[in-house]
Coordinates of C-alpha atoms in Angstrom, one line a residue:
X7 CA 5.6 -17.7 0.2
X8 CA 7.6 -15.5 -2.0
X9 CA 10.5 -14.8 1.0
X10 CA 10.5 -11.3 -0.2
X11 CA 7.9 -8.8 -1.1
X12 CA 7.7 -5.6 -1.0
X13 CA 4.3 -3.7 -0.8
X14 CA 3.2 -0.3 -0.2
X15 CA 1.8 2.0 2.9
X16 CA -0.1 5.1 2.9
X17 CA 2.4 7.9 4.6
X18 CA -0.7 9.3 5.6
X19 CA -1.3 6.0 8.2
X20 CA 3.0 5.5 8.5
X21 CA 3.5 9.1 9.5
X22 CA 0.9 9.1 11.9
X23 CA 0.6 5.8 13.4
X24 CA -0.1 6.6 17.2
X25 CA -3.2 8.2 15.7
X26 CA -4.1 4.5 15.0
X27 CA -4.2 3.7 18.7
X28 CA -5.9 7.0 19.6
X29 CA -8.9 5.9 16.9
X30 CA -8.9 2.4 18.0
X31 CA -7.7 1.7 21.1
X32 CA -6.9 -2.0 21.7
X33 CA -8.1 -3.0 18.4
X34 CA -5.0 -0.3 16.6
X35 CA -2.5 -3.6 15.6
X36 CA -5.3 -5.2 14.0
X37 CA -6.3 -2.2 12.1
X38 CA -2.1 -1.5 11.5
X39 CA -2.1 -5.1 10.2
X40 CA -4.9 -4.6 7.9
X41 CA -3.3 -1.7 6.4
X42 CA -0.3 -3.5 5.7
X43 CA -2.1 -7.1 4.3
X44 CA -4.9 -5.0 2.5
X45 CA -2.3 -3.2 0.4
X46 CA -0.7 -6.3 -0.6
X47 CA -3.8 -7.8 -1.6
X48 CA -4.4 -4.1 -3.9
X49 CA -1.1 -5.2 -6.0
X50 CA -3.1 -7.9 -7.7
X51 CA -6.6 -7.3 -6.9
X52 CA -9.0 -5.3 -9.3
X53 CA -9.0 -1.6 -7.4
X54 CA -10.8 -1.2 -4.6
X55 CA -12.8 -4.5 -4.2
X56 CA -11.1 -7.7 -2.7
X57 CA -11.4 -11.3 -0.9
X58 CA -9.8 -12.9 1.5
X59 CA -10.3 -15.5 4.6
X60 CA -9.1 -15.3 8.3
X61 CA -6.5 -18.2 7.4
X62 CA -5.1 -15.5 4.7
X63 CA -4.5 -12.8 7.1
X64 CA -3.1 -14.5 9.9
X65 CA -0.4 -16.3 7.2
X66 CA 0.7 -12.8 5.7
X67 CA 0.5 -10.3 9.4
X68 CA 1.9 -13.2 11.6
X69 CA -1.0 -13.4 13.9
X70 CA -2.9 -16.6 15.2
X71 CA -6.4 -17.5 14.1
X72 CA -7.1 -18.5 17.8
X73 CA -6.7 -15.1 18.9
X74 CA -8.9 -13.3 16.1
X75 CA -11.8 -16.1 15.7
X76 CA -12.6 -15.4 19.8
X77 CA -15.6 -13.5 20.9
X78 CA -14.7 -9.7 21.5
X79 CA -14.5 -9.3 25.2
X80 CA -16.7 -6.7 25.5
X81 CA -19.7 -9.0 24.2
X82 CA -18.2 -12.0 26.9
X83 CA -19.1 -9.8 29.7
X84 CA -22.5 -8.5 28.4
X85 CA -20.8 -4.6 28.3
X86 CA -22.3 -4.5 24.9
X87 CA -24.0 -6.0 21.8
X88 CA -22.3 -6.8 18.8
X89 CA -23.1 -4.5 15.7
X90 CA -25.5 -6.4 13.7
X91 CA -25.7 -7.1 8.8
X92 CA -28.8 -8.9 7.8
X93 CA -28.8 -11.0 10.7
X94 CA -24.8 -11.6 11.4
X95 CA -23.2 -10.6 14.6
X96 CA -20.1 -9.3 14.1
X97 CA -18.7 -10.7 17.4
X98 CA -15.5 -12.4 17.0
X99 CA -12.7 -10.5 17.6
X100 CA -11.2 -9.9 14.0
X101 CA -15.3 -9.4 12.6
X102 CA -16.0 -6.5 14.9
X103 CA -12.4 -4.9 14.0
X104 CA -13.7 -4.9 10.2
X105 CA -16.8 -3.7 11.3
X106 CA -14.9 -0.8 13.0
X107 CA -12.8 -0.3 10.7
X108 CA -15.9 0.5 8.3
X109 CA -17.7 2.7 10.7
X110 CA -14.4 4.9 12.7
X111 CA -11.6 6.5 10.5
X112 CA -8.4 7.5 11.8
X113 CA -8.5 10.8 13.2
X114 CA -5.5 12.9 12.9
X115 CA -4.1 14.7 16.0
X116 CA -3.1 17.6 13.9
X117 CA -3.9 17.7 10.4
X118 CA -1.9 16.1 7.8
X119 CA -0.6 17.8 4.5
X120 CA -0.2 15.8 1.4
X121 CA 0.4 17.0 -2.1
X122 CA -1.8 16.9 -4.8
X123 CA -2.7 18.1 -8.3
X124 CA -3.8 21.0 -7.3
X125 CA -0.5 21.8 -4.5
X126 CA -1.0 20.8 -1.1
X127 CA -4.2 19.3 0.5
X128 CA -4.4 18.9 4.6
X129 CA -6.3 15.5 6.0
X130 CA -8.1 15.2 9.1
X131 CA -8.9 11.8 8.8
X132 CA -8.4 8.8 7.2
X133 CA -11.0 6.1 6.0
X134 CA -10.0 2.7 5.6
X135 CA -13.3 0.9 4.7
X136 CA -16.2 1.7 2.6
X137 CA -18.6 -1.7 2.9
X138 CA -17.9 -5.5 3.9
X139 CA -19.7 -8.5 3.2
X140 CA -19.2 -12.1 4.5
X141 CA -19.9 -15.2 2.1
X142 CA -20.7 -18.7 3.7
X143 CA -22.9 -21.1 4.7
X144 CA -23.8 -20.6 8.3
X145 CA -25.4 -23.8 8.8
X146 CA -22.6 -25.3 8.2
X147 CA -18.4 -25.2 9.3
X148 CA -17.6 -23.3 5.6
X149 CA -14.8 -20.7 5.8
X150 CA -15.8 -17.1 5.8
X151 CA -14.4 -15.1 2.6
X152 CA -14.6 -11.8 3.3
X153 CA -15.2 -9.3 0.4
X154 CA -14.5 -5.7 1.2
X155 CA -14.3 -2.1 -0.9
X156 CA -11.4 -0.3 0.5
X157 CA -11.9 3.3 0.6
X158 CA -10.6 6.1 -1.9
X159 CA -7.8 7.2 1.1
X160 CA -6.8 3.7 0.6
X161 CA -6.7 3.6 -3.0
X162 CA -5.1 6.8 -3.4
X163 CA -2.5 6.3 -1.4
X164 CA -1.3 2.8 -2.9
X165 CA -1.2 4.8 -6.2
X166 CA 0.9 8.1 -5.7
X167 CA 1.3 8.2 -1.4
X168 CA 3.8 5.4 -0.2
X169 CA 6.3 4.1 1.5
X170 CA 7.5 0.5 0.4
X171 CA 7.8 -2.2 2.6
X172 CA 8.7 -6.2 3.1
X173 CA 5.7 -7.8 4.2
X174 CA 7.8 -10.9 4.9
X175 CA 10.1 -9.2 7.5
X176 CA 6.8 -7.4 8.8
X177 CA 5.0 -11.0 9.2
X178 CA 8.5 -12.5 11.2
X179 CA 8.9 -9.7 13.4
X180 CA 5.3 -9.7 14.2
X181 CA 5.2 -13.1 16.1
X182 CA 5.1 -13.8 19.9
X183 CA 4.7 -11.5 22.5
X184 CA 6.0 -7.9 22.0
X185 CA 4.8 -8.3 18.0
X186 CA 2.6 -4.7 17.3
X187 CA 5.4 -3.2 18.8
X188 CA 8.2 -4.6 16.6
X189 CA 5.9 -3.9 13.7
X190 CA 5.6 -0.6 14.3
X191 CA 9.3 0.1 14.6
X192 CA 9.8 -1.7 11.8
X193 CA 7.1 0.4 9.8
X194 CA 9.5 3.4 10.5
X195 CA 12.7 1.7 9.8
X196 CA 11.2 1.0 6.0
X197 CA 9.6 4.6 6.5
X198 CA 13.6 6.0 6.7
X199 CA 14.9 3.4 4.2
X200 CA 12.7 4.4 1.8
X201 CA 13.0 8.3 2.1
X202 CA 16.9 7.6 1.6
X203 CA 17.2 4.9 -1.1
X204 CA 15.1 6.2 -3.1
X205 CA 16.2 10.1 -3.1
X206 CA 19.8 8.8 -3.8
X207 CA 21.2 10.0 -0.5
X208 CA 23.5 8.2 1.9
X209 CA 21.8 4.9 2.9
X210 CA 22.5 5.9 6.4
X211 CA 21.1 8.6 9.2
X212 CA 20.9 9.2 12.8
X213 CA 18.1 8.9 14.9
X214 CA 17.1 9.9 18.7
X215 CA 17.2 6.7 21.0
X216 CA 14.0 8.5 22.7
X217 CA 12.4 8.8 19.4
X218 CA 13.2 5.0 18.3
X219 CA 12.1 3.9 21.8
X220 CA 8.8 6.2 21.7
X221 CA 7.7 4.3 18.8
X222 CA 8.8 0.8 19.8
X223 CA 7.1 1.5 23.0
X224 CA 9.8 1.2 25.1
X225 CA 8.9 3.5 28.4
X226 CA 11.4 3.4 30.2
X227 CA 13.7 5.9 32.3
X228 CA 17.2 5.4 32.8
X229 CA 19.1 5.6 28.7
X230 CA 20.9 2.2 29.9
X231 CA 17.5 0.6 29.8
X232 CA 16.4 2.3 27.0
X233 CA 20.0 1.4 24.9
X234 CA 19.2 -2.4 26.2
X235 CA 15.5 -2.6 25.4
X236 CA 16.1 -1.2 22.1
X237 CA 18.9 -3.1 21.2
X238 CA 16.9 -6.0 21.8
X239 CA 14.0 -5.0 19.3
X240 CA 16.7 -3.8 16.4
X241 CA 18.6 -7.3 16.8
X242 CA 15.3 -9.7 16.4
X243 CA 14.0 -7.3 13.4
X244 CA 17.3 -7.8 11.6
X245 CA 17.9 -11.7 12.7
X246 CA 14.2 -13.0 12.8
X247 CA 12.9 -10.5 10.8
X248 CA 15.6 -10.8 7.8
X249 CA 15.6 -6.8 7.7
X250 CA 19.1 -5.5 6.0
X251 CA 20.6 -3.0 8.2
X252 CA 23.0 -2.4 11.1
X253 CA 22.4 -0.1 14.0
X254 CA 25.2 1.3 16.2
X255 CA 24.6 3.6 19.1
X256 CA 26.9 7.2 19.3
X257 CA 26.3 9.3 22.5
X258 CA 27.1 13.0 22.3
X259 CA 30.8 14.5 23.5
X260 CA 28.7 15.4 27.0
X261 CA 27.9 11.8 27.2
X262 CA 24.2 12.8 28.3
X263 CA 22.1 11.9 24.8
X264 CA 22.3 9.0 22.7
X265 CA 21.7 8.7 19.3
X266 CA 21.0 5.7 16.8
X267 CA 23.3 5.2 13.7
X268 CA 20.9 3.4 10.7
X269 CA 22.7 1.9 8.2
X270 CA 20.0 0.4 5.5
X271 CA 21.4 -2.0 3.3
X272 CA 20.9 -1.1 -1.0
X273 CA 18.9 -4.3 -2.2
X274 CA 17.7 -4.9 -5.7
X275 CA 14.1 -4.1 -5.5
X276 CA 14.4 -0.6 -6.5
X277 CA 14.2 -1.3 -10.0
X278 CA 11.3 -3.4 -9.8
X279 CA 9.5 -0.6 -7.9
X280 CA 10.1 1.8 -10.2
X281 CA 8.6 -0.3 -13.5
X282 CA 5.7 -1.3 -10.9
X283 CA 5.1 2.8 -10.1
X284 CA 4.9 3.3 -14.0
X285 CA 2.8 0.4 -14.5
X286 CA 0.3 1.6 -11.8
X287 CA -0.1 5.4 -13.1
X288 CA -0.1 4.1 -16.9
X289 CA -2.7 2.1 -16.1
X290 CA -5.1 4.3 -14.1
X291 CA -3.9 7.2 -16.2
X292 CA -5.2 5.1 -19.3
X293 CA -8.4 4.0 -17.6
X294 CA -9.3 7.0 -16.1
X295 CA -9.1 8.2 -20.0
X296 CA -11.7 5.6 -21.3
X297 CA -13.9 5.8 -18.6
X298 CA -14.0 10.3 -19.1
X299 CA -14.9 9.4 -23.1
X300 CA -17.4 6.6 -21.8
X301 CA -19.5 8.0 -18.7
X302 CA -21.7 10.5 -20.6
X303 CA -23.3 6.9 -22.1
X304 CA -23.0 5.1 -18.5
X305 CA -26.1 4.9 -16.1
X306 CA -24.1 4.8 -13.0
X307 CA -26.1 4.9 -9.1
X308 CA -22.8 5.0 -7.0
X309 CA -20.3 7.2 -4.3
X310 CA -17.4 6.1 -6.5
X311 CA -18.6 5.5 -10.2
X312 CA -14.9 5.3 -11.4
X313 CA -14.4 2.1 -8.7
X314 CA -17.8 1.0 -9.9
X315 CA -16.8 0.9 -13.9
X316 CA -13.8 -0.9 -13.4
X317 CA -15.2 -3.7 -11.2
X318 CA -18.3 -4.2 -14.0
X319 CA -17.3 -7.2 -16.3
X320 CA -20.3 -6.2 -18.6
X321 CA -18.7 -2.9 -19.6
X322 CA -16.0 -1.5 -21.8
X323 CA -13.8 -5.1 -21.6
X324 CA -11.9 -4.1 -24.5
X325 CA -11.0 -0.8 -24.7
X326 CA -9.7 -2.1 -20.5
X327 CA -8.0 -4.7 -22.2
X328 CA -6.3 -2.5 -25.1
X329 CA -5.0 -0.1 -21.8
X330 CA -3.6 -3.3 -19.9
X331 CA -1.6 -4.4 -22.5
X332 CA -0.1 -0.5 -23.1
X333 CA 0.5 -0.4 -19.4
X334 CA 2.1 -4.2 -19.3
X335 CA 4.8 -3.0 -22.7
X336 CA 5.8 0.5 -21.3
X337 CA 6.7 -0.9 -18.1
X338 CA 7.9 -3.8 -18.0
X339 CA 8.7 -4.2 -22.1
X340 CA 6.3 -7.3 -22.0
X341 CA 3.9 -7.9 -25.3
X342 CA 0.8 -9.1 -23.3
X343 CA -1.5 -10.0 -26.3
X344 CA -5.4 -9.0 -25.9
X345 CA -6.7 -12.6 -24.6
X346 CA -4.0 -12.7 -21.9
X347 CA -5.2 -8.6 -20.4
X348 CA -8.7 -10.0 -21.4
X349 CA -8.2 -12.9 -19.2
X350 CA -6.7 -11.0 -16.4
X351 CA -9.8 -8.4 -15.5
X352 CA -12.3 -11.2 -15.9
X353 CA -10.6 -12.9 -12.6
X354 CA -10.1 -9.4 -11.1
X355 CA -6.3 -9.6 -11.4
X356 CA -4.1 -6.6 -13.6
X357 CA -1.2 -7.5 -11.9
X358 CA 0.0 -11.1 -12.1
X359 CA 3.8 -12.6 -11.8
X360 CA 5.4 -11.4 -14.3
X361 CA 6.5 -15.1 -15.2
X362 CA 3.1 -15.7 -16.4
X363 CA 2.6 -13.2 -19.2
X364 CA 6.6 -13.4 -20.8

């Protein structure tokens, strides 16, 4: 595994992640992890549609497949049925999150402004999911491959609403007890290193020990324990999790408050972030182009006939191609020829290594 990579998350879901637990109660760090592993999977995978196995997820969030492949409590002690596709129970513990995840949104507390074209917009909820299927053989001991259509908050959001992060450290940190509470300090950690490193500011800030320990969980009372606890978390997110920065706590000339000196370390992927932002809006700038000139001619029965077009390998395959290779040469100065961009949207891919196509 690549012992670095940074992917994206919607600020909508990073700015307002307590509002995951509200919406989904004990399932929220499954659904947090989702987020994170479903992004990744957008930064090669043809928009909005993608595949993946149980083994997958566990390997890239950190979790174990022996807690996710259980049955869901609440269908142990006969509380409730599990939901029910075309005859499959969705009853294991990581099948009925999915399933959730496609039927509850996050609900906002307050309601969330974003800009847009057309200035700012406010959001009351986000989606996550819009269907899921399962392919196997139940007769037999096959793997499941899930296939699922992520949602346009989802998609919009990985495009133009982001903060970066590295999956890697988010994976280490997330292992053994206390691990949905390291990830989510460590989903605001990237939230501030982001913000700064990428507006050109100082690559340090200071942060209220009560508003680190709020989001790291830590409840309690007395600041010593608080200082301790949360000392604790920042250490194993920078040792075990491999996250560059130092911490140093500063208490006011009272001695009553303490604060939290961050001190994010500059690393080279700023560069690549940049060419991969161009690449991304090139490229749905340029199919969102072809498809306008094309879907007067197009018989199209779908919520999202945009996400529909590009997932069809029947329609428009070169005038997609002739846009993948303009994307590929104005952001990263790579001559992909027509065969290779051809090549790439018939296995669902328009982002590969870069090694591949030089």
């Amino acid at each position: 595994m690549d012992p670095k990579i940074i992917s994206r998350i919607d600020r909508a879901v990073a700015d307002n992640m307590k509002d995951i637990k509200r919406s989904f109660g004990g399932q929220a760090g499954i659904v947090q992890d989702f987020i994170i592993f479903i992004t990744r999977q957008l930064k090669t995978d043809l928009f909005g549609y993608t595949r993946f196995t149980l083994q997958q997820f566990c390997l890239e969030t950190g979790r174990t497949r022996q807690d996710l492949a259980v049955i869901y409590p609440d269908f142990l002690n006969g509380k409730s049925l599990p939901p029910m596709i075309a005859g499959y129970e969705f009853k294991t513990v990581f099948d009925y999150a999915l399933y959730t995840m496609m039927e509850r949104n996050i609900i906002f507390s307050s309601a969330y402004e974003v800009r847009a074209e057309g200035g700012m917009i406010q959001m009351q909820s986000f989606s996550i999911l819009k269907d899921l299927k399962l392919n196997f053989n139940r007769s037999s001991k096959e793997q499941k491959i899930y296939d699922v259509r992520l949602s346009d908050d989802l998609l919009h959001g990985f495009l133009s609403r982001y903060y970066t992060i590295d999956t890697s450290s988010y994976r280490l940190v997330g292992k053994g007890r206390g691990g949905d509470s390291r990830k989510q300090l460590l989903i605001y950690l990237s939230k501030l290193k982001h913000i700064l490193l990428s507006t050109g500011a100082d690559n340090e800030t200071l942060v209220p020990l009560d508003r680190l320990c709020k989001i790291a969980d830590i409840l309690d009372s007395k600041p010593s324990h608080k200082k301790q606890n949360l000392t604790r978390m920042l250490a194993y997110i920078r040792e075990t999790g491999k996250f560059l920065f130092d911490f140093q706590f500063i208490q006011d000339r009272f001695n009553t408050n303490y604060m939290v000196r961050l001190e994010f370390k500059p690393d080279h992927s700023r560069c690549k972030l940049q060419m991969e932002h161009s690449f991304y809006y090139r490229l749905l700038s340029g199919l969102k182009t072809v498809f306008d000139s094309r879907k007067s001619a197009c018989v199209i029965i779908d919520d999202d006939p945009f996400q529909f077009w590009l997932a069809d390998m029947s329609s428009d395959l070169n005038s997609k191609s002739q846009v993948l290779v303009q994307a590929y040469y104005i952001a990263f100065q790579i001559n992909l020829n027509q065969a290779q961009a051809l090549s790439l949207i018939r296995a669902g891919s328009f982002l590969k290594p870069l090694i591949d196509v030089r």
